[in-house]
Coordinates of C-alpha atoms and ligand atoms in Angstrom, one line a residue:
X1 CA 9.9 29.3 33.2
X2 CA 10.5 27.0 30.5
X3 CA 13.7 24.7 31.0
X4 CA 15.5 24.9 27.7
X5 CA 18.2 22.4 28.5
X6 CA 15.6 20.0 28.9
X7 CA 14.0 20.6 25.6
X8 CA 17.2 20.9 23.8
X9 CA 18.0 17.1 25.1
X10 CA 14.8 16.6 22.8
X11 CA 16.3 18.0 19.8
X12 CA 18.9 16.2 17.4
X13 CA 21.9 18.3 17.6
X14 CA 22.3 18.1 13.9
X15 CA 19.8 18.9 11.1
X16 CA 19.1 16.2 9.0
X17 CA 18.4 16.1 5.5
X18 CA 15.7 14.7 3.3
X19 CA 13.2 14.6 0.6
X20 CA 10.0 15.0 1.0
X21 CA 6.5 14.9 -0.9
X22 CA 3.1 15.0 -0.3
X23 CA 0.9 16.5 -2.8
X24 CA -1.4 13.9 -4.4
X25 CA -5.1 15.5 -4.8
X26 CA -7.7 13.5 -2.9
X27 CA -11.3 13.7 -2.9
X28 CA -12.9 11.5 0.1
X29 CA -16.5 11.3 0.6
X30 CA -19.6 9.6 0.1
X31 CA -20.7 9.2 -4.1
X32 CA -17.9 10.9 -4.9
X33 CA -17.3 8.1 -7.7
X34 CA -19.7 10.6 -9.7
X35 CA -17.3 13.3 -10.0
X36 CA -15.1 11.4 -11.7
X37 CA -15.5 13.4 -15.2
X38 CA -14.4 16.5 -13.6
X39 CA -11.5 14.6 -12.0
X40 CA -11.1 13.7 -15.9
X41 CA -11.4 17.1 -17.1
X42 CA -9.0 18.5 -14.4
X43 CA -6.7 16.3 -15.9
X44 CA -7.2 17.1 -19.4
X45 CA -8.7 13.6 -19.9
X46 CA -11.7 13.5 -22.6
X47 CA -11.1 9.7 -24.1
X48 CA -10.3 7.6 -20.7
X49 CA -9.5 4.1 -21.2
X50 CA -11.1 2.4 -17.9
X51 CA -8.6 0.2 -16.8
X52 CA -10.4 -2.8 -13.8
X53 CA -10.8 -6.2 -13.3
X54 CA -13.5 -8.9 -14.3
X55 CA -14.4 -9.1 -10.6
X56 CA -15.6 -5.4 -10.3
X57 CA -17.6 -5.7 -13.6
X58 CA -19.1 -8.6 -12.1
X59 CA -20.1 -7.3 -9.0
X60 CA -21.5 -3.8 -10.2
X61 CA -18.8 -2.1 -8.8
X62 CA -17.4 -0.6 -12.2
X63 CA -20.7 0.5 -13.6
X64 CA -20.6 3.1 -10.6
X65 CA -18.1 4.8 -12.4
X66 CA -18.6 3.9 -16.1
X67 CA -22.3 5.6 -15.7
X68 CA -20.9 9.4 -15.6
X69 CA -18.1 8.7 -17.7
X70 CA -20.4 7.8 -20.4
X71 CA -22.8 10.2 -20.1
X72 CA -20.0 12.6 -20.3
X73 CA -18.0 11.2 -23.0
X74 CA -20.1 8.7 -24.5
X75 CA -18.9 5.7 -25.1
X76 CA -15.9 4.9 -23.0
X77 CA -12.7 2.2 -23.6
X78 CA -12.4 -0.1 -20.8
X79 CA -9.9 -2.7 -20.3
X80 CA -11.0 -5.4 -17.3
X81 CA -8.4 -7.9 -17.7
X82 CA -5.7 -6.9 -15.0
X83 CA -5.3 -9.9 -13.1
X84 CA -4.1 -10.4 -9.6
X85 CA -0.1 -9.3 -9.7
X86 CA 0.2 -8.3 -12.9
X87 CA 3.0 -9.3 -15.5
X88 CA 4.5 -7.8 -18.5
X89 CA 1.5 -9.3 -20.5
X90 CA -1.1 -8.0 -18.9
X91 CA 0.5 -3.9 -18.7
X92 CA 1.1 -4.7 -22.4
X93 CA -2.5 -5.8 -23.1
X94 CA -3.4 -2.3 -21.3
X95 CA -1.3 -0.5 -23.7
X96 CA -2.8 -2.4 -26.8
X97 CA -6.2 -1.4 -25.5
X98 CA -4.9 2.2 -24.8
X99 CA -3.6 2.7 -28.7
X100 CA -6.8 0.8 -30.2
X101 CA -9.1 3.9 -29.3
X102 CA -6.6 6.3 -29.0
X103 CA -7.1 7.4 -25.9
X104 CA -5.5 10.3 -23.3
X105 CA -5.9 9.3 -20.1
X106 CA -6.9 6.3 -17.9
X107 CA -9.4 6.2 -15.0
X108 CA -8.2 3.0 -12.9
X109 CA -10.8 1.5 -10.4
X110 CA -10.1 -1.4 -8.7
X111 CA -7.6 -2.5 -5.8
X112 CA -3.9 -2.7 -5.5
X113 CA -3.1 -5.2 -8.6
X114 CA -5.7 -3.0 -11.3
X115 CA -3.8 0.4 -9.6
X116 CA -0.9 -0.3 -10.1
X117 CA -1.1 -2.0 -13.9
X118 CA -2.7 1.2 -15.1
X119 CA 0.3 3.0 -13.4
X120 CA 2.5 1.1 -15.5
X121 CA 0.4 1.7 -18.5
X122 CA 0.5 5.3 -18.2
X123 CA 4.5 5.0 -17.8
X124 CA 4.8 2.4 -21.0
X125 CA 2.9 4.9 -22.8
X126 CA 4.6 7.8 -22.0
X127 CA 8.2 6.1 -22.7
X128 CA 6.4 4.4 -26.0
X129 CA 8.6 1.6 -24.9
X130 CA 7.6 -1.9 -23.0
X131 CA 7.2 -2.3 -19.4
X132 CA 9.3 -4.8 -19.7
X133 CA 11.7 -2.7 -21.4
X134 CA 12.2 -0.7 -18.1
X135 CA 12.1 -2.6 -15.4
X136 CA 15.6 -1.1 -13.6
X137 CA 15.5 2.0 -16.2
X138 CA 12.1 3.6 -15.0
X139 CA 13.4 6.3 -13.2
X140 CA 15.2 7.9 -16.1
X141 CA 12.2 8.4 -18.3
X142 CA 11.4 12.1 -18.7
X143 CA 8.4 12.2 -21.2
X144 CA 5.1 13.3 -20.0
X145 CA 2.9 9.7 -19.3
X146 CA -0.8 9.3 -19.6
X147 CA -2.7 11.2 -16.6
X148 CA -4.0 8.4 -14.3
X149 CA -7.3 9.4 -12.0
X150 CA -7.6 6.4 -9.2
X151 CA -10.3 5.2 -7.3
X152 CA -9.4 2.5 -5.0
X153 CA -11.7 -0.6 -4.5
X154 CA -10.2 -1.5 -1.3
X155 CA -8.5 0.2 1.9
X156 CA -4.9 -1.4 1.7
X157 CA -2.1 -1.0 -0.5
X158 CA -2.7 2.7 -0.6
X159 CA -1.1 2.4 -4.6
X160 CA -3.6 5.6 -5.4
X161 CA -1.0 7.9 -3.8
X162 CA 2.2 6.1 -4.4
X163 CA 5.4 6.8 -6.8
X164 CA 6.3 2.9 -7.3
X165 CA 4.1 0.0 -8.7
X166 CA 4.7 -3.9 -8.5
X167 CA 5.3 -6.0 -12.0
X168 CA 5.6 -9.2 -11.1
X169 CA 8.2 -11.5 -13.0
X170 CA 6.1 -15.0 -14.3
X171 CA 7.6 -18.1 -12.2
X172 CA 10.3 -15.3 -10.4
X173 CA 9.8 -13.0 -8.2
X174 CA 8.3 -8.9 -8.2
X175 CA 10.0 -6.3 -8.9
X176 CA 9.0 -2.7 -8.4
X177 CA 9.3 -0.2 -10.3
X178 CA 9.7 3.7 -8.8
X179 CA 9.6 6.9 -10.8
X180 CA 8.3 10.4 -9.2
X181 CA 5.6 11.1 -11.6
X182 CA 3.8 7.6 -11.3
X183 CA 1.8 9.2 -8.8
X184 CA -2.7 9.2 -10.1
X185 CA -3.2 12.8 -11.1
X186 CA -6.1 13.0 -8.5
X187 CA -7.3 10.2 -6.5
X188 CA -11.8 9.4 -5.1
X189 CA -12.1 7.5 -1.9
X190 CA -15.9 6.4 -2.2
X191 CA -16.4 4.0 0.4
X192 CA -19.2 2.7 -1.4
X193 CA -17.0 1.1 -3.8
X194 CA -15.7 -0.5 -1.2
X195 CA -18.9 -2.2 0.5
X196 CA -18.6 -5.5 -2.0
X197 CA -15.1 -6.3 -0.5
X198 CA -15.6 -9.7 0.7
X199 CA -14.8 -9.8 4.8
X200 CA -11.4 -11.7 4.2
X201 CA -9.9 -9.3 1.4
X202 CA -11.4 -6.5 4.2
X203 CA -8.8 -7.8 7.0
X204 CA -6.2 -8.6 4.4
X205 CA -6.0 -5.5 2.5
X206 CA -6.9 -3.8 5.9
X207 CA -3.7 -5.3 8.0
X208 CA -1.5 -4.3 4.9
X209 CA -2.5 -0.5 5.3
X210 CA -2.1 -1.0 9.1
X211 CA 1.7 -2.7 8.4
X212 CA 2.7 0.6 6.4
X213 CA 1.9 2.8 9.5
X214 CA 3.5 0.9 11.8
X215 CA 6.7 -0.2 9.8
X216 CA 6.7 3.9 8.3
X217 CA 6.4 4.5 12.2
X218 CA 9.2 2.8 13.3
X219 CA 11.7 3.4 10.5
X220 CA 14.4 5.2 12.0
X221 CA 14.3 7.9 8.4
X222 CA 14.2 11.2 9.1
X223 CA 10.5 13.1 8.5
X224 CA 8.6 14.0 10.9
X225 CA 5.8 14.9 8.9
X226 CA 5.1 11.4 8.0
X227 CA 5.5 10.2 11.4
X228 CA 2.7 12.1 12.2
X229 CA 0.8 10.6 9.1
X230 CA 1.9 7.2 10.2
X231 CA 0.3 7.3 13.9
X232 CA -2.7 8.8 12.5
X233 CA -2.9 6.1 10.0
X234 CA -2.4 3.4 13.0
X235 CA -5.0 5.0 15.1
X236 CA -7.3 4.9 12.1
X237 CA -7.0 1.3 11.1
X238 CA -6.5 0.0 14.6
X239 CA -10.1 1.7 15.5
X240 CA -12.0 0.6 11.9
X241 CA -11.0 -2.3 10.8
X242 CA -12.6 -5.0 13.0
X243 CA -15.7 -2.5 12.6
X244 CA -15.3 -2.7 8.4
X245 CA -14.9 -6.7 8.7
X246 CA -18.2 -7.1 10.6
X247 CA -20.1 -4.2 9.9
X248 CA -19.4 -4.5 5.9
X249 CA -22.1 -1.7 5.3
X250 CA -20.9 0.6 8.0
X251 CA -20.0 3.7 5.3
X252 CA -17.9 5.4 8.2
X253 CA -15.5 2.6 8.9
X254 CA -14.9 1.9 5.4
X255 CA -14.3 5.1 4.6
X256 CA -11.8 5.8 7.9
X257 CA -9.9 2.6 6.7
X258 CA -9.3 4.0 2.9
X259 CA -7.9 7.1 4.2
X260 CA -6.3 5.0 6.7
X261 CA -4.8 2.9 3.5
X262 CA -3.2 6.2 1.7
X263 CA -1.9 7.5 4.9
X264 CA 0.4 4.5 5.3
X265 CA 1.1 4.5 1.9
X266 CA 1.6 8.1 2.1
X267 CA 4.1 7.8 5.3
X268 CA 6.1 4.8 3.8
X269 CA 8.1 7.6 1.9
X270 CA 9.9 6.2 5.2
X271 CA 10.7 2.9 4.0
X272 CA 9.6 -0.7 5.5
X273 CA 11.0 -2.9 7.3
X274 CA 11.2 -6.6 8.2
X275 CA 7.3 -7.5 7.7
X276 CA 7.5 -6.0 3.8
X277 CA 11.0 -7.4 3.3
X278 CA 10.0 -10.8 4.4
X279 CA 6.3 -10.6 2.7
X280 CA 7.6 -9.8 -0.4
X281 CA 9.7 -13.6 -1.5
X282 CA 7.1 -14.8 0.6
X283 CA 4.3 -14.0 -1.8
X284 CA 6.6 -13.9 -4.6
X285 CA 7.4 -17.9 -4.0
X286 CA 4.3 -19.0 -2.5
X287 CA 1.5 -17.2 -3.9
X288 CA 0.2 -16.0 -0.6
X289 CA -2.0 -12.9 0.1
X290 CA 0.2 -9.9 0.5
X291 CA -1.6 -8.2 3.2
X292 CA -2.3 -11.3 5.1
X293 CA 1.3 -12.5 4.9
X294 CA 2.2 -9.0 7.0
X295 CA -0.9 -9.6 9.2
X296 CA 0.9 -13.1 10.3
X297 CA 4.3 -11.2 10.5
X298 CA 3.2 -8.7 12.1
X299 CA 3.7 -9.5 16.0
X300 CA 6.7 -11.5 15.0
X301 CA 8.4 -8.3 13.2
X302 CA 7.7 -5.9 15.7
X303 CA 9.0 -8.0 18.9
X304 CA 12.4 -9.0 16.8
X305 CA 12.5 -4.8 16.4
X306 CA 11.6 -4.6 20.1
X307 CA 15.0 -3.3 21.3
X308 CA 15.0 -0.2 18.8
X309 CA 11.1 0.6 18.6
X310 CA 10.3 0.1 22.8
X311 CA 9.9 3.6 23.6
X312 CA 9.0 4.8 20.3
X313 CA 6.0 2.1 20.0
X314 CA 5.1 3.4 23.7
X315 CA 4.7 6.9 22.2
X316 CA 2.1 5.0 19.3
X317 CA 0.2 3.2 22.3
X318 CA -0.4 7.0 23.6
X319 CA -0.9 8.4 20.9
X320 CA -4.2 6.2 19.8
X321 CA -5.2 5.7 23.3
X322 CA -4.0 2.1 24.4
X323 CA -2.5 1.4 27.8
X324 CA 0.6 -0.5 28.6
X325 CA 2.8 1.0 25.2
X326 CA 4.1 -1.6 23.0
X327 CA 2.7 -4.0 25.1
X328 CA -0.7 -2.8 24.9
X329 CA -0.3 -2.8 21.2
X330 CA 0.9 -6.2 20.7
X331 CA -2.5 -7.1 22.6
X332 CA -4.9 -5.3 20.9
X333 CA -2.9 -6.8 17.3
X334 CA -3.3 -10.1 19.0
X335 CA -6.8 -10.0 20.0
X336 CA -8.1 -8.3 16.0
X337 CA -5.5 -11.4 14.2
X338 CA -7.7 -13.5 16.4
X339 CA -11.1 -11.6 15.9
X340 CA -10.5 -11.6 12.0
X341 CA -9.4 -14.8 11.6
X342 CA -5.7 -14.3 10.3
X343 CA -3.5 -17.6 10.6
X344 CA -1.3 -17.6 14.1
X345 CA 2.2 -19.2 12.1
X346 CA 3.6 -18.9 8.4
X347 CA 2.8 -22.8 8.8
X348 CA -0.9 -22.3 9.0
X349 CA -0.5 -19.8 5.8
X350 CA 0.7 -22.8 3.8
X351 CA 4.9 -21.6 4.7
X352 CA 7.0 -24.7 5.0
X353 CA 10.4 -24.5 6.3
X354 CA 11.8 -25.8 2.9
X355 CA 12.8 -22.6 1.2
X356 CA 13.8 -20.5 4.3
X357 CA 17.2 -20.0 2.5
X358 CA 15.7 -18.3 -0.6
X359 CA 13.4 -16.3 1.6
X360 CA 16.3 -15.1 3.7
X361 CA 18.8 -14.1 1.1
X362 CA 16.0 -12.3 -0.7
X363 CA 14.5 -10.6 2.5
X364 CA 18.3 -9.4 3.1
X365 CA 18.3 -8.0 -0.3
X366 CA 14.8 -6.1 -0.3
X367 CA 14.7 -2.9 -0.3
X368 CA 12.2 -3.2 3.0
X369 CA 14.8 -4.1 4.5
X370 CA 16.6 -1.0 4.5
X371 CA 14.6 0.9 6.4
X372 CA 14.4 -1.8 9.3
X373 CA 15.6 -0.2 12.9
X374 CA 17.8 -3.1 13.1
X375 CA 19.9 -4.2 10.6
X376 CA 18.4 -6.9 8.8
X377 CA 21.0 -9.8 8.6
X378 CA 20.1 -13.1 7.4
X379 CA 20.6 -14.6 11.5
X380 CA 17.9 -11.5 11.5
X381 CA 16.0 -12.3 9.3
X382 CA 15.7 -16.3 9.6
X383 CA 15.0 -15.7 13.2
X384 CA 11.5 -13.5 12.0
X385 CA 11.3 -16.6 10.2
X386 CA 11.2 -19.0 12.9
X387 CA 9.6 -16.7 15.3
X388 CA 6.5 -16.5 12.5
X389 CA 6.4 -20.3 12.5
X390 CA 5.5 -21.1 15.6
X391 CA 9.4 -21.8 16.5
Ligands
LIG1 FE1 2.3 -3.6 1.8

């Protein structure tokens, strides 16, 4: 007989409310970069504008996916300048390139920064106004924007499947910039355009996929569904990144950490937390690698959460198989920061103490910090701070 007063005790005694979304089309498998003109043709793309980076046309990764456009659509526009964090100048150079050959649609291969620029070229386009233009207006756009096809260089940021894309602000800070039809018209996880990812941008792009399933885990939002996506996602990275790092031609491990990647991304519909809120000035100020910056935050984050997360972290440790709950995980985090060389401290990462004030106040402000199972006050906050620095 089952004991319903006991399963009711399980239940929230109120229905919540929400809004939820997943409906991004994904195609995952091996050479799949080849079926990128019917991704294009879905979309009613016949004159993409390629939008990557000098790196990948270096490295052979972008004729992998300029080969079938061509052949398809002879010759194709491509713009490779997106630089690390983009600014204003670079979406607007996208847009400039976008006009020239009157295009109708952009194919975007390359890792978070070259995602999300050609998200925000698709959105200055459809607005026919400059990014710049609307930063903190975005969300009330309502023309149609160019379709955008994505196909992610790297497993981390997860950008392929998410509303909101970073501009950074020259000599400031980043802002980002949300609106519910910046979402890639169809996304192609090909781990073999993955395999070039040198072993450090592996571990740092890879920690920054595992810190949206955990902090998507532990916010305290209502929607189960992405819970589940979130644990999935944790089990996933926890089990291939080390493998990715070291075994950079092991196809199965790469391609388990990209779908890793847009499961975080895909469960931080959530929100973030601490790690995002602090990483964010932090690489904003001192130029640091965003994933890495959440790989050294990491432990430091989750203990400070400790007395909201326990039992729910205990549930994760189940979940993907490691004994001892939260514990367990903090070990098995510990022993991979180790393996894959991240920093120990902020210190090590090149984080004085100097500008702790600005990195407070602005980590207070994030919206990351929203979403944080604690309350994140600046005493809350500075004490991430000096936990992360060895303090
Ligand atoms: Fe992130």
């Amino acid at each position: 007989m089952v004991d319903l007063s006991r399963l009711s005790e399980l239940i929230p005694a109120e229905p919540g409310t929400a809004d939820w979304s997943i409906p991004t089309r994904i195609r995952v498998g091996l050479a799949r970069a080849a079926e990128v003109t019917e991704a294009c043709r879905e979309a009613g793309i016949a004159r993409p504008l390629v939008v990557s980076d000098a790196g990948l046309v270096a490295s052979g990764t972008l004729a992998v996916v300029l080969e079938p456009l061509t052949e398809t659509f002879g010759e194709v526009a491509v713009f490779d300048s997106v630089s690390a964090d983009p600014d204003r100048r670079c979406v607007d150079a996208g847009v400039d390139a976008y006009r020239q050959a009157v295009c109708d649609g952009i194919v975007a291969v390359g890792g978070g920064s070259v995602l999300d620029a050609a998200k925000l070229i698709s959105l200055s386009i459809g607005a026919d106004r400059s990014i710049a233009d609307l930063v903190g207006s975005a969300e009330s756009v309502t023309e149609p924007f160019a379709p955008v096809i994505a196909l992610p260089t790297t497993a981390g940021t997860g950008s392929e499947v998410g509303r909101a894309a970073v501009l950074s602000i020259p000599g400031e800070s980043k802002t980002i910039i949300f609106h519910p039809r910046l979402m890639p018209a169809s996304v192609i996880c090909d781990p073999l355009l993955t395999v070039g990812l040198p072993r450090p941008l592996t571990v740092a792009t890879g920690f920054d996929a595992l810190s949206h399933a955990l902090e998507a885990w532990c916010s305290p939002i209502l929607h189960p569904a992405a819970d589940a996506i979130a644990a999935e996602s944790a089990r996933l990275a926890l089990t291939a990144l080390p493998v990715a790092a070291y075994e950079p031609d092991h196809l199965g491990a790469r391609q388990q950490m990209m779908v890793a990647a847009l499961m975080g991304a895909t469960a931080f519909q959530k929100g973030l937390g601490i790690m995002h809120a602090l990483s964010h000035p932090i690489g904003a100020i001192h130029r640091t690698h965003h994933g890495l910056t959440n790989a050294v935050l990491m432990p430091f984050a989750l203990e400070a959460n400790r007395p909201a997360i326990g039992p729910k972290m205990d549930r994760l440790a189940t979940w993907i198989g490691i004994e001892g709950g939260m514990d367990g995980i903090l070990e098995v985090i510990s022993v991979q920061r180790e393996t894959l060389g991240v920093p120990d401290t902020l210190v090590e990462l090149g984080v004085g103490s100097d500008g702790w004030d600005r990195l407070v106040d602005a980590a207070v402000v994030d919206p990351s910090a929203e979403t944080n199972p604690i309350p994140v006050t600046s005493e809350f906050a500075r004490r991430v701070l000096i936990a992360a620095s060895g303090g």
